[in-house]
């Protein structure tokens, strides 16, 4: 009886084991400077983001909700704005990672650049805004309140003009100056930016009046509006890809504020990076950066 031929040896399937973080860093669709991407990834990988953030997120929402209810009964300012500023700067200086602080300072500059781009490229009767802090101390002096007011001021001013495409765009002031996150200061703990925002949201809710807090939260619903304005002015539909359907007519402050702030900052970074690209060059892809 003839022997059956041996069965062919099938090589064992080897499953790839890719790194999520490596893929995010390599993603060619992300227009950001790779140094900034690395900062964001490093911040997301902190132990505080994994273990403390889930607790801080719930705690923050509960405390802010309680404060909001009580303030409707006792409608006065519980904390002077200068105290809120001093408390938040102290907290960032001693309890938050320098890289996270760097990203936070950077956001103020990026959003100001976007607001000023719209001012310079529309017939709006408004001077460019000046909120471009370069150091941690610059986040005091009601910078957070001014940051939100700038958004409202430019939108209200646009009501009287026609927003349309311009052939010759003014790309002035799209630079990011050197930022000082006070890395020389010894931190008690190095929190990630999202956990830090959860804790900082508590003094914000205490210092701002109910209407001021609602206004601050609602300012982030104008992200889609700004992206649409940038599309109209530049004629580039790329900006619309980052819209999420956040209708400005939907007034609701009962939201996850730290999460909204984080997404808002990313949207601003994407839009700013694309403007830099439209200005005629490629966005820096691998600049030097200090990490911690």
Short mmCIF file of C-alpha atoms in Angstrom, two decimals:
data_model
loop_
_atom_site.label_atom_id
_atom_site.label_comp_id
_atom_site.label_asym_id
_atom_site.label_seq_id
_atom_site.Cartn_x
_atom_site.Cartn_y
_atom_site.Cartn_z
CA UNK A 1 0.00 0.00 0.00
CA UNK A 2 1.48 3.31 -1.10
CA UNK A 3 2.30 5.81 1.59
CA UNK A 4 0.40 9.03 1.56
CA UNK A 5 2.57 12.04 0.90
CA UNK A 6 3.22 14.08 4.05
CA UNK A 7 0.96 17.07 4.57
CA UNK A 8 2.60 20.37 3.70
CA UNK A 9 3.92 22.30 6.66
CA UNK A 10 1.85 25.44 7.07
CA UNK A 11 3.85 28.22 8.67
CA UNK A 12 2.37 29.45 11.91
CA UNK A 13 0.58 32.77 11.52
CA UNK A 14 2.50 35.46 13.34
CA UNK A 15 0.24 38.20 14.63
CA UNK A 16 1.61 41.73 14.62
CA UNK A 17 1.73 43.51 17.96
CA UNK A 18 1.68 47.20 16.99
CA UNK A 19 1.96 50.04 19.46
CA UNK A 20 -1.04 52.37 19.58
CA UNK A 21 1.23 55.27 20.56
CA UNK A 22 3.68 54.59 17.73
CA UNK A 23 0.81 54.54 15.22
CA UNK A 24 -0.58 57.83 16.57
CA UNK A 25 2.86 59.42 16.31
CA UNK A 26 3.32 58.14 12.76
CA UNK A 27 -0.18 59.03 11.52
CA UNK A 28 0.48 61.16 8.41
CA UNK A 29 -2.98 62.75 8.57
CA UNK A 30 -2.09 64.61 11.76
CA UNK A 31 -0.80 68.02 10.63
CA UNK A 32 0.97 68.89 13.88
CA UNK A 33 4.64 69.31 14.58
CA UNK A 34 5.89 65.90 15.70
CA UNK A 35 7.47 67.48 18.78
CA UNK A 36 3.99 68.63 19.85
CA UNK A 37 2.56 65.19 19.05
CA UNK A 38 5.20 63.60 21.28
CA UNK A 39 4.32 66.02 24.08
CA UNK A 40 0.65 65.10 23.79
CA UNK A 41 1.41 61.36 23.69
CA UNK A 42 3.74 61.57 26.69
CA UNK A 43 1.08 63.52 28.57
CA UNK A 44 -1.57 60.88 27.77
CA UNK A 45 0.73 58.11 28.98
CA UNK A 46 1.24 59.55 32.44
CA UNK A 47 0.16 57.39 35.36
CA UNK A 48 -2.11 60.18 36.56
CA UNK A 49 -4.01 60.04 33.25
CA UNK A 50 -4.60 56.32 33.70
CA UNK A 51 -5.32 56.07 37.41
CA UNK A 52 -6.23 59.50 38.77
CA UNK A 53 -8.12 61.07 35.86
CA UNK A 54 -11.19 58.74 36.06
CA UNK A 55 -11.64 59.67 39.72
CA UNK A 56 -10.86 63.37 39.24
CA UNK A 57 -13.29 63.53 36.32
CA UNK A 58 -16.23 62.30 38.42
CA UNK A 59 -15.22 64.36 41.47
CA UNK A 60 -14.95 67.53 39.40
CA UNK A 61 -18.38 67.12 37.81
CA UNK A 62 -20.05 66.41 41.15
CA UNK A 63 -18.42 69.37 42.94
CA UNK A 64 -19.10 71.78 40.06
CA UNK A 65 -22.74 70.64 39.88
CA UNK A 66 -23.19 71.22 43.62
CA UNK A 67 -21.50 74.63 43.38
CA UNK A 68 -23.75 75.57 40.44
CA UNK A 69 -26.92 74.67 42.36
CA UNK A 70 -25.86 76.55 45.51
CA UNK A 71 -24.78 79.62 43.52
CA UNK A 72 -28.29 79.95 42.12
CA UNK A 73 -29.47 80.36 45.71
CA UNK A 74 -26.50 82.49 46.76
CA UNK A 75 -25.78 84.40 43.52
CA UNK A 76 -22.61 86.26 44.41
CA UNK A 77 -18.95 85.81 43.54
CA UNK A 78 -17.51 83.34 46.03
CA UNK A 79 -13.90 83.97 45.11
CA UNK A 80 -12.23 87.06 43.61
CA UNK A 81 -10.89 86.45 40.08
CA UNK A 82 -7.38 87.44 41.18
CA UNK A 83 -7.49 84.69 43.84
CA UNK A 84 -8.63 82.17 41.23
CA UNK A 85 -5.74 83.21 38.96
CA UNK A 86 -3.18 82.97 41.76
CA UNK A 87 -4.51 79.59 42.89
CA UNK A 88 -4.43 78.10 39.39
CA UNK A 89 -0.94 79.40 38.61
CA UNK A 90 0.32 78.01 41.95
CA UNK A 91 -1.32 74.66 41.18
CA UNK A 92 0.21 74.50 37.69
CA UNK A 93 3.62 75.48 39.03
CA UNK A 94 3.78 72.79 41.74
CA UNK A 95 1.47 69.93 40.74
CA UNK A 96 1.34 69.75 36.94
CA UNK A 97 3.89 68.39 34.50
CA UNK A 98 5.94 71.14 32.78
CA UNK A 99 5.06 69.61 29.40
CA UNK A 100 1.35 69.88 30.24
CA UNK A 101 1.87 73.49 31.34
CA UNK A 102 3.73 74.13 28.09
CA UNK A 103 0.77 72.79 26.08
CA UNK A 104 -1.64 74.94 28.09
CA UNK A 105 0.34 78.16 27.53
CA UNK A 106 0.69 77.22 23.87
CA UNK A 107 -3.09 76.97 23.51
CA UNK A 108 -3.58 80.62 24.50
CA UNK A 109 -1.10 81.68 21.81
CA UNK A 110 -2.62 79.39 19.16
CA UNK A 111 -6.18 80.57 19.75
CA UNK A 112 -5.10 84.22 19.70
CA UNK A 113 -3.36 83.57 16.37
CA UNK A 114 -6.59 82.11 14.97
CA UNK A 115 -8.70 85.02 16.22
CA UNK A 116 -6.25 87.53 14.78
CA UNK A 117 -6.13 85.72 11.44
CA UNK A 118 -9.90 86.19 11.16
CA UNK A 119 -9.66 89.84 12.22
CA UNK A 120 -6.95 90.56 9.65
CA UNK A 121 -8.75 88.77 6.82
CA UNK A 122 -12.26 90.15 7.25
CA UNK A 123 -13.48 93.78 7.13
CA UNK A 124 -14.31 93.62 10.83
CA UNK A 125 -13.79 96.82 12.80
CA UNK A 126 -11.64 95.38 15.56
CA UNK A 127 -8.01 95.58 16.57
CA UNK A 128 -6.00 92.33 16.82
CA UNK A 129 -6.07 90.85 20.32
CA UNK A 130 -2.90 90.77 22.38
CA UNK A 131 -3.29 87.72 24.63
CA UNK A 132 -0.12 85.78 23.78
CA UNK A 133 1.42 84.65 27.10
CA UNK A 134 4.90 83.18 26.91
CA UNK A 135 5.33 82.19 30.56
CA UNK A 136 3.31 80.45 33.24
CA UNK A 137 2.88 83.72 35.11
CA UNK A 138 1.14 85.08 32.01
CA UNK A 139 -1.84 82.82 32.71
CA UNK A 140 -2.75 85.08 35.62
CA UNK A 141 -4.36 88.52 35.35
CA UNK A 142 -7.71 87.05 34.18
CA UNK A 143 -6.17 85.46 31.07
CA UNK A 144 -8.79 82.69 31.04
CA UNK A 145 -11.67 85.18 31.10
CA UNK A 146 -10.03 87.37 28.44
CA UNK A 147 -9.39 84.27 26.31
CA UNK A 148 -13.15 83.53 26.21
CA UNK A 149 -14.21 87.16 25.74
CA UNK A 150 -12.00 87.47 22.64
CA UNK A 151 -14.04 84.70 20.98
CA UNK A 152 -17.33 86.47 21.70
CA UNK A 153 -16.04 89.89 20.66
CA UNK A 154 -14.88 88.75 17.23
CA UNK A 155 -18.09 86.82 16.53
CA UNK A 156 -20.27 89.78 17.50
CA UNK A 157 -18.13 92.12 15.37
CA UNK A 158 -18.53 89.77 12.38
CA UNK A 159 -22.29 90.33 12.49
CA UNK A 160 -21.82 93.63 10.69
CA UNK A 161 -19.56 92.41 7.86
CA UNK A 162 -19.63 89.93 5.02
CA UNK A 163 -17.39 86.92 5.50
CA UNK A 164 -16.13 85.75 2.12
CA UNK A 165 -13.09 84.31 0.43
CA UNK A 166 -10.06 86.54 0.03
CA UNK A 167 -7.57 86.07 -2.75
CA UNK A 168 -4.67 87.66 -0.85
CA UNK A 169 -4.60 86.40 2.71
CA UNK A 170 -2.67 88.00 5.56
CA UNK A 171 -0.77 85.25 7.39
CA UNK A 172 0.90 87.62 9.85
CA UNK A 173 1.60 86.32 13.37
CA UNK A 174 1.24 82.57 13.07
CA UNK A 175 4.43 82.00 15.04
CA UNK A 176 4.71 80.29 18.42
CA UNK A 177 7.20 82.12 20.66
CA UNK A 178 9.50 80.32 23.06
CA UNK A 179 7.44 79.29 26.09
CA UNK A 180 8.52 79.11 29.73
CA UNK A 181 6.71 76.41 31.72
CA UNK A 182 9.09 76.90 34.67
CA UNK A 183 10.74 73.51 34.33
CA UNK A 184 13.26 74.52 36.97
CA UNK A 185 10.56 74.45 39.67
CA UNK A 186 10.40 71.14 41.51
CA UNK A 187 6.96 69.52 41.21
CA UNK A 188 5.29 67.71 44.09
CA UNK A 189 3.52 65.58 41.47
CA UNK A 190 3.43 65.80 37.67
CA UNK A 191 -0.20 65.61 36.65
CA UNK A 192 -1.31 65.26 33.05
CA UNK A 193 -3.25 68.12 31.49
CA UNK A 194 -6.69 66.45 31.59
CA UNK A 195 -6.47 65.60 35.28
CA UNK A 196 -5.19 69.12 35.96
CA UNK A 197 -8.17 70.60 34.09
CA UNK A 198 -10.55 68.56 36.26
CA UNK A 199 -9.13 70.09 39.43
CA UNK A 200 -8.87 73.60 37.97
CA UNK A 201 -12.50 73.51 36.88
CA UNK A 202 -13.54 73.62 40.55
CA UNK A 203 -12.09 77.08 41.40
CA UNK A 204 -13.30 78.34 38.00
CA UNK A 205 -16.87 77.40 38.91
CA UNK A 206 -16.50 79.03 42.32
CA UNK A 207 -14.93 82.30 41.11
CA UNK A 208 -17.11 82.90 38.06
CA UNK A 209 -20.73 83.88 38.32
CA UNK A 210 -23.28 81.43 36.93
CA UNK A 211 -23.59 83.42 33.70
CA UNK A 212 -19.81 83.88 33.36
CA UNK A 213 -19.30 80.14 33.78
CA UNK A 214 -22.01 79.36 31.20
CA UNK A 215 -20.40 81.84 28.80
CA UNK A 216 -16.98 80.25 29.26
CA UNK A 217 -18.33 76.75 28.64
CA UNK A 218 -20.42 77.83 25.67
CA UNK A 219 -17.44 79.52 24.01
CA UNK A 220 -16.19 76.06 23.03
CA UNK A 221 -19.38 75.41 21.05
CA UNK A 222 -18.14 78.08 18.64
CA UNK A 223 -15.30 75.82 17.43
CA UNK A 224 -17.44 74.71 14.49
CA UNK A 225 -18.31 78.34 13.79
CA UNK A 226 -14.64 79.31 13.65
CA UNK A 227 -13.85 76.36 11.38
CA UNK A 228 -16.65 77.43 9.03
CA UNK A 229 -15.38 81.03 9.04
CA UNK A 230 -11.85 79.83 8.23
CA UNK A 231 -13.30 77.76 5.39
CA UNK A 232 -15.15 80.78 3.99
CA UNK A 233 -12.13 83.09 4.24
CA UNK A 234 -9.54 80.67 2.81
CA UNK A 235 -11.77 78.68 0.44
CA UNK A 236 -10.25 75.49 1.88
CA UNK A 237 -12.71 72.76 2.93
CA UNK A 238 -10.08 71.00 5.07
CA UNK A 239 -11.18 72.97 8.13
CA UNK A 240 -14.67 71.41 7.92
CA UNK A 241 -13.19 67.95 8.51
CA UNK A 242 -12.65 68.84 12.18
CA UNK A 243 -16.24 69.96 12.87
CA UNK A 244 -18.35 67.83 15.21
CA UNK A 245 -21.77 69.38 14.78
CA UNK A 246 -21.58 71.42 17.99
CA UNK A 247 -24.46 73.82 17.37
CA UNK A 248 -23.96 77.25 18.91
CA UNK A 249 -27.75 77.50 19.38
CA UNK A 250 -27.64 74.59 21.82
CA UNK A 251 -27.17 76.21 25.23
CA UNK A 252 -26.09 73.59 27.75
CA UNK A 253 -23.43 73.98 30.43
CA UNK A 254 -24.07 70.54 31.98
CA UNK A 255 -21.20 68.98 30.07
CA UNK A 256 -17.81 67.40 30.71
CA UNK A 257 -15.89 70.69 30.67
CA UNK A 258 -12.31 69.32 30.94
CA UNK A 259 -13.01 66.94 28.05
CA UNK A 260 -14.46 69.78 25.97
CA UNK A 261 -11.44 71.97 26.74
CA UNK A 262 -9.07 69.21 25.65
CA UNK A 263 -10.85 68.66 22.35
CA UNK A 264 -11.12 72.43 21.82
CA UNK A 265 -7.34 72.75 22.21
CA UNK A 266 -6.73 69.97 19.67
CA UNK A 267 -9.11 71.54 17.14
CA UNK A 268 -7.29 74.86 17.49
CA UNK A 269 -3.94 73.12 16.98
CA UNK A 270 -5.16 71.38 13.81
CA UNK A 271 -6.63 74.59 12.36
CA UNK A 272 -3.53 76.60 13.23
CA UNK A 273 -1.22 74.01 11.67
CA UNK A 274 -3.25 74.06 8.46
CA UNK A 275 -3.09 77.85 8.29
CA UNK A 276 0.69 77.65 8.62
CA UNK A 277 0.73 75.20 5.72
CA UNK A 278 -1.48 77.50 3.62
CA UNK A 279 0.94 80.33 4.37
CA UNK A 280 3.31 78.72 1.94
CA UNK A 281 5.45 76.36 3.89
CA UNK A 282 5.34 72.99 5.55
CA UNK A 283 4.60 72.84 9.23
CA UNK A 284 7.72 71.89 11.24
CA UNK A 285 7.73 68.12 11.51
CA UNK A 286 10.45 67.37 14.03
CA UNK A 287 11.61 70.41 15.96
CA UNK A 288 13.59 70.14 19.17
CA UNK A 289 11.57 69.91 22.35
CA UNK A 290 12.15 69.23 26.03
CA UNK A 291 10.17 66.41 27.61
CA UNK A 292 9.69 65.35 31.22
#
